[in-house]
DNA sequence: TTGTACGCGTTATCAT
DNA sequence: ATGATAACGCGTACAA
């Protein structure tokens, strides 16, 4: 279990530690021969530099952390991939970290800042109802991307945001349903206490109903089961079953995530009904699975690629001091597929 | 950008650094009053201990790394969750790390060992064709869980493995198809050069055919497109389309992952055919999505929960010196759902 | 080109 | 109960 250190290597090679250090870090001022010799010994000994010590010493590390809330959602997976591509292109290192739904992302970020020498942070998802005070501890630029519940209690100049307008997009997908002739539109919503995207999407739903003279009925709203993973297929399945069992009449179902919509499809199928003949179903996010389901799912597509590009681009600009924090809103796009029909 | 350190806290509080350290780490020998005072200042200053320095100094860290190859596969997601639960129960910290398909997991592991003070490593997925020499550098116990390509070049006493017998399980699911009357069974396989689970599952397929007097036909094997994400829905979709376009006759389709099976379902649907009426489809893994698809997918269920428990249990026993490395094989279970029928 | 010595922020040890 | 100080492993200024 004994760790071999840089000193051991130096001793074995009969050189000083700085020479070994130079060999490791490809410094110019070193004799190629000694360098080769040192590298050979390093391999022989299986020596790996201790990163803790390195980070402790190093001035800068050119790394960016990406904190993802909830590792399950495939939506974030593709977002992360896009971001990673961009980060690598800029020759930065990406530190990916998952945050549980019940963890505090700021605390995690603070840990990370002290551990790695971060140049910036990207938060993906999450709710973000933190005080300005706490946010102030974050002494590197950070961006909230596709995060909900932003801007009420927080000082807008302290950070950037990249989002879609959840309220508006939600409004539009519901309006699409209304224009397709649906008037009894059920919704698979977030939990009742949700203060995040769930709330915004619910507001959009209500507004669309209102503007088209349809009265809101609480009975048509099914909230997520908090004991089941949020936004999951299982959650969508459960909620839809409840809805079906309740015998409430509806012709369309709006799930606030594509994953939930998949569960809804199943529940409807099991009830002996068909999509879209008996019920139209729409989701939200635009993840891959919606393209493979049978039927494929009509949804609000979030421009993942663009948002990722903008996120990382903005972050680099802020790091370089070229820009100030800003709040960008992207437009979603309704993608009509097989799960909806006009009535 | 100025980092506030333990010294600053000590100075502000008018105490020594060791006292601050004691306050942070809940040492017994400290006056509750000073402790409270220090904690207040820490909060006020937004001080967070530097983990690099901590790890550098700390004797032991009670942490276990989990390295996952390929972040996309939901199969690993649930595996990780189970493992995390167990690790937390033992009061250890889990370090989760994703490894890209083209990264070398051993190198990543070596980095991690030096950085955190790991007590053990769990590798999830991946191919593992490393030399004993390189493995020897890993000076903490490690377990290969659900990893393929094990045991040929590697010294079995150096590590443990937790797997299902991919060859056997593959054999059984194909045999199930054969017993259901299918004789023309197509397969969505790994890439041709695959030396891992893909190869084993292909061998199982061949053996089942052989033992039931069915001749193997290369035309019925579609390999994954290497430019598309391995084991993905897209990959399954593409391969199935090719298969369908090739006009080869078959009555059953065996996809080596559930995700690929989902893609296959879609491709078949688009071709105007039906599952299971026209084609029976089976997958492999037993992930959630298979329960929600329409139709639900017959598959080989891997006992994720048990394997996770065994993995982490064994690792702790090895760390404690209670057990030696061993190689456990779990049995899968064929779960018959809607996507298959007898002919 | 190479070696020596110091300091990074923290914890452990030993005094007090 | 508290404080001073020596490590931890590494990078780097500076001396040689």
XYZ file of C-alpha atoms (C1' of nucleotides) in Angstrom:
718
model
C 0.000 0.000 0.000
C 3.049 2.213 0.082
C 2.739 5.129 -2.255
C 5.758 5.898 -4.335
C 6.371 9.635 -4.430
C 8.357 12.016 -6.504
C 11.138 11.787 -3.948
C 11.437 8.059 -4.426
C 11.739 8.519 -8.142
C 14.371 11.195 -7.633
C 16.321 8.979 -5.268
C 16.204 5.978 -7.581
C 17.255 8.071 -10.542
C 19.915 9.808 -8.544
C 18.580 13.232 -9.461
C 16.764 16.025 -7.666
C 13.024 16.230 -7.335
C 12.791 19.262 -9.536
C 14.359 17.340 -12.388
C 11.721 14.678 -12.008
C 9.071 17.349 -11.855
C 10.426 18.845 -15.040
C 10.340 15.494 -16.737
C 6.732 14.957 -15.748
C 5.513 18.351 -16.800
C 7.416 18.545 -20.048
C 9.483 21.507 -19.097
C 11.913 22.707 -21.745
C 15.025 22.940 -19.595
C 15.840 19.303 -19.299
C 18.266 16.925 -20.897
C 16.333 14.502 -23.137
C 18.426 11.622 -21.881
C 17.723 12.196 -18.235
C 14.112 12.782 -19.134
C 13.854 9.416 -20.841
C 15.613 7.723 -17.994
C 13.277 9.294 -15.469
C 10.202 8.389 -17.473
C 11.372 4.801 -17.634
C 11.784 4.620 -13.878
C 8.389 6.237 -13.438
C 6.787 3.538 -15.533
C 8.716 0.814 -13.771
C 7.639 2.041 -10.393
C 4.080 2.714 -11.442
C 4.352 6.192 -10.130
C 1.422 8.564 -10.573
C 1.688 12.154 -9.373
C -0.571 12.997 -6.482
C -3.246 15.297 -7.754
C -4.079 16.705 -4.382
C -0.577 17.990 -3.974
C -0.614 19.249 -7.509
C -3.818 21.141 -7.161
C -2.592 22.554 -3.928
C 0.434 24.010 -5.609
C -0.709 24.848 -9.072
C -1.670 28.372 -9.859
C -4.319 27.628 -12.386
C -5.969 24.519 -13.597
C -8.146 25.454 -16.533
C -11.057 23.382 -15.470
C -14.778 23.922 -15.445
C -17.266 22.079 -13.295
C -20.622 20.900 -14.514
C -23.098 20.094 -11.755
C -26.098 18.081 -12.804
C -29.114 17.776 -10.569
C -30.637 14.353 -10.902
C -28.571 11.947 -12.896
C -31.468 10.087 -14.372
C -32.809 12.532 -16.884
C -31.548 11.787 -20.398
C -32.191 15.403 -21.220
C -29.152 16.387 -19.226
C -27.080 13.591 -20.636
C -27.132 15.041 -24.104
C -26.691 18.527 -22.735
C -23.586 17.413 -20.892
C -22.211 15.812 -23.999
C -22.563 18.995 -25.980
C -20.977 21.029 -23.237
C -18.133 18.599 -22.865
C -17.347 18.845 -26.539
C -17.083 22.606 -26.312
C -14.980 22.529 -23.172
C -12.532 20.092 -24.664
C -12.230 22.233 -27.735
C -11.098 25.105 -25.553
C -8.496 22.832 -23.976
C -10.149 22.988 -20.625
C -10.868 20.043 -18.384
C -14.425 19.253 -17.446
C -15.301 18.122 -13.969
C -18.662 16.405 -14.079
C -20.547 15.998 -10.869
C -23.974 14.678 -10.077
C -26.048 16.199 -7.342
C -28.858 14.309 -5.740
C -32.276 15.887 -5.603
C -31.907 16.413 -1.886
C -28.364 17.741 -1.939
C -27.514 21.418 -1.902
C -25.754 22.226 -5.146
C -24.079 25.305 -3.722
C -22.384 23.307 -1.016
C -21.180 20.827 -3.573
C -19.915 23.659 -5.737
C -18.019 25.219 -2.860
C -16.296 21.930 -2.166
C -15.340 21.611 -5.769
C -13.985 25.125 -5.999
C -11.598 24.507 -3.174
C -10.585 21.131 -4.399
C -9.978 21.721 -8.046
C -9.049 25.187 -9.107
C -12.184 25.893 -11.038
C -12.447 28.612 -13.593
C -16.213 28.426 -13.746
C -19.282 26.424 -12.907
C -22.280 25.331 -14.893
C -25.378 24.228 -13.030
C -27.715 21.993 -14.963
C -31.229 21.652 -13.636
C -32.159 22.145 -10.046
C -34.336 24.689 -8.396
C -32.157 27.464 -7.185
C -33.782 29.350 -4.441
C -30.628 30.319 -2.680
C -29.904 33.564 -0.966
C -27.602 36.112 -2.500
C -25.448 35.751 0.540
C -24.745 32.126 -0.062
C -24.257 32.689 -3.754
C -21.678 35.310 -2.902
C -19.398 32.602 -1.589
C -19.106 31.313 -5.114
C -16.122 33.320 -6.194
C -15.934 32.020 -9.728
C -18.319 32.836 -12.560
C -21.277 30.516 -12.791
C -24.132 29.905 -15.135
C -27.505 28.383 -14.430
C -28.598 26.455 -17.450
C -32.104 25.101 -17.835
C -32.592 25.680 -14.137
C -35.896 26.666 -12.692
C -37.068 29.067 -10.036
C -34.635 31.732 -10.969
C -34.485 35.386 -10.225
C -36.867 36.041 -7.456
C -34.636 36.090 -4.433
C -31.358 36.250 -6.227
C -29.268 39.129 -7.381
C -29.341 38.933 -11.151
C -25.908 40.441 -11.622
C -24.182 37.611 -9.816
C -24.727 34.962 -12.409
C -25.975 34.162 -15.874
C -28.894 32.035 -16.911
C -29.637 30.085 -20.053
C -33.175 28.831 -20.235
C -36.245 28.417 -22.292
C -39.254 30.381 -21.166
C -41.014 27.521 -19.480
C -44.178 29.484 -18.951
C -44.389 30.510 -22.579
C -43.459 27.161 -24.066
C -45.923 25.478 -21.801
C -48.536 27.962 -22.914
C -47.818 27.199 -26.532
C -48.000 23.444 -26.347
C -51.301 23.690 -24.500
C -52.519 26.215 -27.016
C -51.600 23.775 -29.740
C -53.798 21.207 -28.090
C -56.626 23.706 -27.763
C -56.318 24.681 -31.384
C -56.502 21.025 -32.241
C -59.939 21.080 -30.689
C -59.139 19.797 -27.231
C -60.879 21.440 -24.327
C -60.543 18.853 -21.629
C -56.819 18.789 -21.145
C -55.338 16.886 -18.235
C -51.870 17.597 -16.946
C -49.152 15.545 -15.302
C -47.553 18.147 -13.125
C -44.767 18.518 -10.603
C -45.377 18.148 -6.919
C -47.649 20.728 -5.384
C -44.884 22.535 -3.557
C -42.742 22.827 -6.627
C -41.364 26.320 -7.085
C -39.396 25.558 -10.183
C -40.050 24.687 -13.797
C -42.999 22.633 -12.626
C -44.688 25.757 -11.342
C -43.881 27.754 -14.457
C -45.223 25.087 -16.755
C -48.375 24.883 -14.708
C -48.812 28.628 -15.012
C -48.423 28.412 -18.766
C -51.074 25.725 -18.853
C -53.473 27.832 -16.814
C -52.904 30.882 -18.924
C -53.569 29.029 -22.150
C -56.802 27.676 -20.767
C -57.855 31.053 -19.517
C -57.162 32.889 -22.731
C -59.237 30.422 -24.614
C -62.109 30.618 -22.223
C -61.645 27.206 -20.723
C -62.109 26.998 -17.000
C -59.364 25.422 -14.981
C -60.255 22.252 -13.149
C -58.002 20.994 -10.383
C -59.307 17.476 -10.930
C -57.444 17.298 -14.217
C -54.082 18.017 -12.609
C -52.144 15.056 -11.303
C -49.070 15.807 -9.293
C -45.981 13.669 -9.187
C -45.646 11.127 -6.464
C -42.814 12.373 -4.317
C -41.787 8.924 -3.245
C -41.021 8.047 -6.860
C -38.200 9.524 -8.876
C -39.204 12.938 -10.216
C -40.002 13.288 -13.910
C -39.595 9.539 -14.426
C -41.542 7.092 -16.536
C -42.803 5.412 -13.417
C -44.099 8.686 -12.089
C -45.896 9.425 -15.328
C -47.340 5.944 -15.351
C -48.666 6.175 -11.811
C -50.167 9.603 -12.255
C -51.887 8.620 -15.470
C -53.366 5.549 -13.876
C -54.799 7.667 -11.107
C -56.189 10.021 -13.650
C -57.775 7.225 -15.621
C -59.175 5.647 -12.484
C -60.696 8.922 -11.414
C -63.037 8.714 -14.391
C -62.479 12.363 -15.122
C -63.134 13.010 -18.773
C -60.357 14.396 -20.915
C -59.212 14.159 -24.503
C -55.637 15.321 -24.177
C -52.861 14.786 -21.669
C -49.935 17.118 -21.127
C -46.968 15.597 -19.330
C -44.299 18.031 -18.203
C -41.523 15.714 -19.287
C -41.102 13.280 -22.149
C -40.180 10.562 -19.708
C -43.483 10.977 -17.943
C -45.231 10.941 -21.287
C -43.742 7.520 -21.984
C -45.218 6.249 -18.745
C -48.523 7.844 -19.678
C -48.541 6.049 -23.008
C -48.197 2.775 -21.211
C -50.912 3.492 -18.671
C -53.325 4.478 -21.411
C -52.457 1.387 -23.382
C -53.118 -0.814 -20.393
C -56.469 0.836 -19.887
C -57.378 -0.410 -23.338
C -57.371 3.057 -24.848
C -55.347 4.301 -27.764
C -53.116 7.242 -28.496
C -53.943 9.456 -30.299
C -57.373 8.039 -31.139
C -58.732 8.207 -27.608
C -56.266 10.571 -25.997
C -53.722 12.938 -27.414
C -50.486 13.014 -25.426
C -47.763 15.644 -25.384
C -44.496 15.766 -23.516
C -41.806 18.322 -22.869
C -38.028 18.357 -23.479
C -37.485 16.772 -26.843
C -35.347 13.861 -25.747
C -34.507 10.947 -28.005
C -36.910 8.453 -26.570
C -39.852 10.436 -27.885
C -38.721 9.650 -31.402
C -38.706 5.906 -30.826
C -41.862 5.397 -28.819
C -44.892 3.924 -30.440
C -46.523 6.281 -31.099
C -43.804 8.925 -31.260
C -44.463 11.746 -28.854
C -45.407 15.297 -29.690
C -43.304 17.550 -27.538
C -41.663 20.888 -26.932
C -38.143 20.578 -28.178
C -35.525 22.503 -26.269
C -32.601 23.548 -28.468
C -30.077 21.564 -26.482
C -27.164 21.983 -28.803
C -27.558 25.736 -29.073
C -28.139 26.178 -25.383
C -25.050 24.168 -24.607
C -22.991 26.196 -27.035
C -24.298 29.452 -25.649
C -23.741 28.314 -22.088
C -20.125 27.449 -22.499
C -19.403 30.311 -24.860
C -20.804 32.817 -22.441
C -18.911 31.295 -19.572
C -15.619 31.569 -21.386
C -16.360 35.166 -22.298
C -17.107 36.005 -18.712
C -13.981 34.262 -17.514
C -11.993 36.276 -20.037
C -13.668 39.419 -18.803
C -15.163 40.085 -22.206
C -18.776 40.001 -21.065
C -20.914 40.598 -18.054
C -23.466 38.203 -16.676
C -26.605 37.985 -18.727
C -29.848 36.109 -18.926
C -30.638 34.443 -22.206
C -33.929 32.900 -23.057
C -34.148 30.402 -25.877
C -37.218 29.474 -27.807
C -38.527 25.969 -27.785
C -40.108 24.400 -30.778
C -43.226 22.343 -30.893
C -42.519 19.066 -32.621
C -45.685 17.418 -33.779
C -45.459 13.695 -33.945
C -47.840 10.784 -33.783
C -49.237 11.096 -30.304
C -51.613 13.972 -31.014
C -54.547 14.499 -33.349
C -57.206 17.077 -33.979
C -60.724 16.432 -32.816
C -10.833 35.560 -6.112
C -8.979 35.522 -2.796
C -9.404 32.254 -1.015
C -9.986 32.477 2.683
C -7.968 29.820 4.463
C -7.916 28.233 7.849
C -5.267 30.716 8.876
C -7.521 33.655 8.143
C -10.239 32.125 10.249
C -7.757 31.517 13.035
C -6.528 35.090 12.856
C -10.027 36.566 12.862
C -11.068 34.377 15.757
C -7.872 35.073 17.613
C -7.139 31.380 18.039
C -4.652 28.936 16.643
C -5.176 27.006 13.442
C -5.393 23.728 15.261
C -8.358 24.959 17.229
C -10.115 25.874 14.036
C -9.267 22.488 12.622
C -10.728 20.866 15.687
C -13.891 22.863 15.328
C -14.265 21.824 11.703
C -13.656 18.167 12.259
C -15.718 17.763 15.411
C -12.865 16.823 17.614
C -13.757 16.130 21.219
C -11.157 18.316 22.888
C -12.679 21.667 22.269
C -14.670 24.167 24.228
C -18.228 24.307 22.877
C -18.204 28.080 23.103
C -15.096 28.591 21.040
C -16.397 26.003 18.662
C -19.608 27.929 18.137
C -17.742 31.158 17.747
C -15.431 29.650 15.160
C -18.285 28.101 13.249
C -20.026 31.447 13.134
C -16.959 33.144 11.687
C -16.572 30.314 9.195
C -20.095 30.883 7.985
C -19.625 34.622 7.870
C -16.489 34.325 5.809
C -17.857 31.632 3.577
C -14.872 29.509 4.333
C -14.708 26.013 2.891
C -11.790 23.723 3.740
C -9.538 22.889 0.820
C -10.003 19.271 -0.007
C -6.723 18.919 -1.788
C -4.851 19.905 1.309
C -7.072 17.673 3.362
C -6.534 14.621 1.251
C -2.877 15.358 1.171
C -2.636 15.269 4.899
C -5.315 12.862 5.934
C -4.327 9.356 6.839
C -7.418 7.672 5.571
C -10.419 8.834 3.721
C -12.940 6.017 3.704
C -13.951 6.528 0.148
C -14.656 4.189 -2.715
C -14.542 5.073 -6.365
C -17.055 3.867 -8.886
C -15.923 4.126 -12.490
C -18.635 3.809 -15.074
C -17.815 3.224 -18.711
C -20.323 4.983 -20.911
C -22.647 7.317 -19.111
C -25.592 6.762 -21.368
C -26.721 3.319 -20.392
C -29.601 3.408 -17.884
C -28.556 -0.033 -16.795
C -25.591 1.441 -15.002
C -27.619 4.246 -13.571
C -29.667 1.930 -11.435
C -26.611 -0.131 -10.610
C -24.853 2.978 -9.365
C -27.828 3.913 -7.268
C -27.868 0.572 -5.542
C -24.159 0.694 -4.908
C -24.349 4.209 -3.591
C -26.977 3.196 -1.084
C -24.763 0.447 0.246
C -21.688 2.624 0.413
C -23.502 5.316 2.328
C -24.795 2.774 4.742
C -21.231 1.810 5.554
C -20.430 5.462 6.147
C -18.083 5.606 3.237
C -17.989 8.304 0.612
C -18.612 7.403 -2.989
C -16.612 8.988 -5.758
C -18.507 8.569 -8.991
C -16.633 8.979 -12.206
C -17.610 8.511 -15.799
C -15.168 7.136 -18.289
C -15.621 7.693 -21.973
C -15.635 4.720 -24.283
C -12.242 5.712 -25.599
C -10.618 6.492 -22.265
C -8.438 4.043 -20.395
C -10.164 3.246 -17.127
C -6.959 2.149 -15.452
C -5.319 5.498 -16.031
C -8.353 7.239 -14.645
C -8.295 4.938 -11.649
C -4.630 5.622 -10.976
C -5.291 9.348 -11.002
C -8.123 8.909 -8.590
C -6.142 6.734 -6.216
C -3.516 9.369 -5.829
C -5.979 12.175 -5.523
C -8.459 10.818 -3.068
C -7.282 8.221 -0.659
C -9.348 5.433 -2.069
C -10.078 2.280 -0.171
C -11.328 0.445 -3.204
C -12.517 0.724 -6.765
C -15.509 -0.615 -8.581
C -15.432 -0.731 -12.351
C -18.791 -0.827 -14.053
C -18.870 -1.934 -17.649
C -15.946 -1.616 -19.972
C -13.893 -4.184 -21.709
C -10.848 -4.857 -19.631
C -8.087 -6.287 -21.643
C -5.276 -4.849 -19.622
C -2.009 -6.458 -18.789
C -1.306 -7.798 -15.342
C 1.568 -5.395 -15.165
C -0.614 -2.367 -15.502
C -3.186 -3.782 -13.137
C -0.439 -4.241 -10.614
C -0.165 -0.507 -10.269
C -3.617 -0.491 -8.758
C -2.644 -0.898 -5.169
C -6.132 -0.905 -3.721
C -8.648 -3.732 -4.029
C -10.845 -3.497 -7.076
C -13.851 -5.263 -8.471
C -14.983 -5.576 -12.034
C -18.729 -5.606 -12.082
C -20.710 -6.471 -15.175
C -17.556 -5.956 -17.180
C -16.766 -7.961 -20.237
C -13.666 -9.561 -21.679
C -12.402 -10.767 -18.375
C -9.900 -13.310 -17.419
C -7.956 -14.153 -20.484
C -4.853 -12.065 -20.111
C -5.308 -11.061 -16.544
C -4.174 -12.643 -13.336
C -7.339 -13.765 -11.630
C -6.006 -13.340 -8.128
C -5.535 -9.623 -8.525
C -9.164 -8.660 -8.582
C -12.718 -9.823 -8.191
C -15.469 -9.989 -10.737
C -19.221 -9.869 -10.438
C -21.005 -10.771 -13.633
C -23.730 -12.738 -15.231
C -22.619 -15.457 -17.571
C -23.254 -13.578 -20.769
C -22.664 -16.596 -22.920
C -25.103 -18.714 -20.975
C -27.806 -16.083 -20.607
C -27.534 -15.295 -24.266
C -27.856 -18.982 -24.995
C -30.970 -19.204 -22.895
C -32.836 -16.304 -24.384
C -32.106 -17.603 -27.860
C -33.142 -21.061 -26.777
C -36.374 -19.572 -25.510
C -36.984 -18.165 -28.962
C -36.188 -21.485 -30.549
C -38.514 -23.293 -28.211
C -41.177 -20.802 -29.151
C -40.850 -22.129 -32.653
C -38.508 -19.554 -34.125
C -35.779 -20.788 -36.390
C -34.856 -17.695 -38.302
C -33.486 -15.530 -35.570
C -31.740 -12.294 -36.423
C -29.376 -10.592 -34.010
C -28.394 -7.027 -33.312
C -24.817 -7.502 -32.217
C -21.839 -5.491 -31.071
C -19.229 -4.278 -33.485
C -17.265 -6.974 -35.238
C -14.074 -6.361 -33.302
C -15.818 -6.506 -29.959
C -13.969 -8.685 -27.492
C -16.321 -8.109 -24.640
C -19.878 -8.939 -23.684
C -20.810 -8.485 -27.322
C -18.604 -11.383 -28.270
C -19.852 -13.569 -25.438
C -23.472 -12.930 -26.291
C -22.796 -13.746 -29.908
C -21.185 -17.011 -28.858
C -24.220 -17.892 -26.797
C -26.420 -17.213 -29.772
C -24.323 -19.423 -32.005
C -24.257 -22.223 -29.491
C -28.021 -22.203 -29.078
C -28.492 -22.369 -32.805
C -26.001 -25.153 -33.148
C -27.433 -27.289 -30.390
C -30.836 -27.074 -31.967
C -29.573 -27.946 -35.398
C -30.032 -24.523 -36.888
C -27.256 -23.363 -39.135
C -25.709 -20.029 -38.427
C -26.135 -17.392 -41.101
C -23.957 -14.298 -41.049
C -26.598 -12.387 -42.997
C -28.853 -12.371 -39.954
C -26.258 -10.644 -37.785
C -26.245 -6.873 -37.849
C -23.376 -5.178 -36.089
C -23.578 -1.853 -34.355
C -22.625 1.213 -36.259
C -19.465 2.439 -34.610
C -20.143 6.035 -35.442
C -23.309 5.917 -33.360
C -23.396 5.556 -29.615
C -22.944 1.910 -28.635
C -25.952 0.006 -27.359
C -28.242 2.963 -28.042
C -31.765 3.163 -29.385
C -30.462 4.870 -32.485
C -28.029 2.067 -33.080
C -30.749 -0.529 -32.710
C -32.995 1.434 -35.016
C -30.379 1.740 -37.741
C -29.342 -1.873 -37.586
C -32.919 -3.081 -37.741
C -33.659 -0.914 -40.725
C -30.693 -2.406 -42.528
C -31.893 -5.839 -41.629
C -35.380 -5.117 -42.880
C -34.054 -3.556 -46.049
C -31.882 -6.566 -46.716
C -35.049 -8.624 -47.198
C -33.559 -11.438 -45.192
C -36.330 -13.498 -43.723
C -36.571 -13.862 -39.989
C -39.283 -14.270 -37.386
C -37.429 -13.192 -34.269
C -34.940 -10.479 -33.451
C -32.475 -10.618 -30.586
C -31.021 -7.256 -29.564
C -28.099 -7.386 -27.155
C -29.434 -4.480 -25.153
C -32.904 -3.306 -24.223
C -32.127 0.118 -25.583
C -31.380 -1.355 -28.964
C -34.573 -3.359 -28.756
C -36.528 -0.126 -28.343
C -34.991 1.163 -31.545
C -35.801 -2.123 -33.225
C -39.438 -1.833 -32.202
C -39.625 1.506 -33.897
C -37.933 0.367 -37.084
C -40.280 -2.582 -37.363
C -43.267 -0.359 -36.716
C -42.181 2.011 -39.445
C -41.828 -0.870 -41.852
C -45.498 -1.528 -41.313
C -44.919 -4.718 -39.402
C -46.062 -5.619 -35.948
C -44.489 -6.996 -32.804
C -45.011 -9.765 -31.855
C -47.368 -10.748 -34.668
C -44.793 -10.391 -37.442
C -41.583 -10.422 -35.473
C -40.780 -11.409 -31.939
C -38.253 -9.114 -30.284
C -36.097 -9.737 -27.233
C -33.624 -7.498 -25.473
C -31.035 -7.877 -22.770
C -30.459 -6.136 -19.418
C -33.866 -5.716 -17.849
C -33.930 -1.945 -17.629
C -37.059 0.013 -16.830
C -37.871 1.194 -20.294
C -38.695 -2.341 -21.362
C -41.650 -2.307 -18.987
C -43.141 0.825 -20.505
C -42.658 0.246 -24.198
C -45.554 -0.742 -26.343
C -45.300 -3.650 -26.535
C -43.296 -4.361 -23.393
C -40.039 -6.104 -24.163
C -39.115 -9.671 -23.340
C -35.615 -9.606 -21.950
C -32.935 -11.162 -19.821
C -33.124 -9.494 -16.483
C -29.847 -9.020 -14.675
C -30.253 -9.046 -10.900
C -28.983 -5.520 -10.477
C -29.846 -5.113 -6.845
C -28.214 -8.365 -5.803
C -25.170 -7.786 -7.933
C -24.731 -4.337 -6.476
C -25.062 -5.689 -2.950
C -22.615 -8.460 -3.620
C -20.172 -6.107 -5.277
C -19.962 -3.678 -2.447
C -20.196 -6.352 0.231
C -17.318 -8.254 -1.251
C -15.266 -5.115 -1.615
C -15.682 -4.236 2.031
C -14.767 -7.764 3.055
C -11.629 -7.620 0.967
C -10.701 -4.234 2.363
C -11.155 -5.616 5.857
C -8.952 -8.566 4.939
C -11.786 -10.992 5.591
C -11.904 -12.409 2.103
C -9.751 -13.004 -0.912
C -10.587 -11.973 -4.424
C -13.222 -14.105 -6.041
C -15.240 -14.373 -9.184
C -18.966 -14.551 -8.771
C -21.375 -15.323 -11.524
C -25.012 -14.398 -11.151
C -27.900 -15.895 -12.982
C -30.085 -13.795 -15.186
C -33.755 -14.393 -15.525
C -35.779 -14.453 -18.675
C -38.696 -12.088 -18.333
C -41.367 -12.845 -20.853
C -43.404 -9.859 -21.840
C -45.461 -8.778 -24.800
C -42.856 -8.583 -27.528
C -42.563 -12.305 -28.130
C -44.968 -15.033 -29.172
C -44.846 -18.662 -30.149
C -45.221 -19.608 -33.765
C 21.104 21.635 -17.152
C 20.353 20.475 -12.411
C 19.682 20.634 -7.265
C 18.066 22.989 -2.808
C 14.708 24.909 -0.241
C 10.387 26.926 0.537
C 5.375 27.161 0.609
C 0.597 25.664 -0.841
C -3.708 24.560 3.265
C -4.523 21.135 6.157
C -4.232 17.720 10.064
C -1.539 15.228 13.707
C 1.686 15.470 17.408
C 3.461 17.341 21.071
C 3.810 20.817 24.270
C 1.700 23.953 27.330
C -8.643 23.185 26.114
C -5.420 25.333 23.164
C -1.258 26.699 20.367
C 3.084 25.940 17.782
C 5.054 23.162 14.488
C 6.114 19.312 11.587
C 4.704 16.763 8.024
C 1.749 15.443 3.484
C 3.666 15.540 -2.138
C 4.402 18.642 -5.342
C 5.962 22.898 -8.232
C 9.076 26.564 -8.642
C 12.238 30.447 -7.677
C 16.794 30.693 -7.090
C 21.305 29.203 -6.632
C 24.892 26.457 -8.588
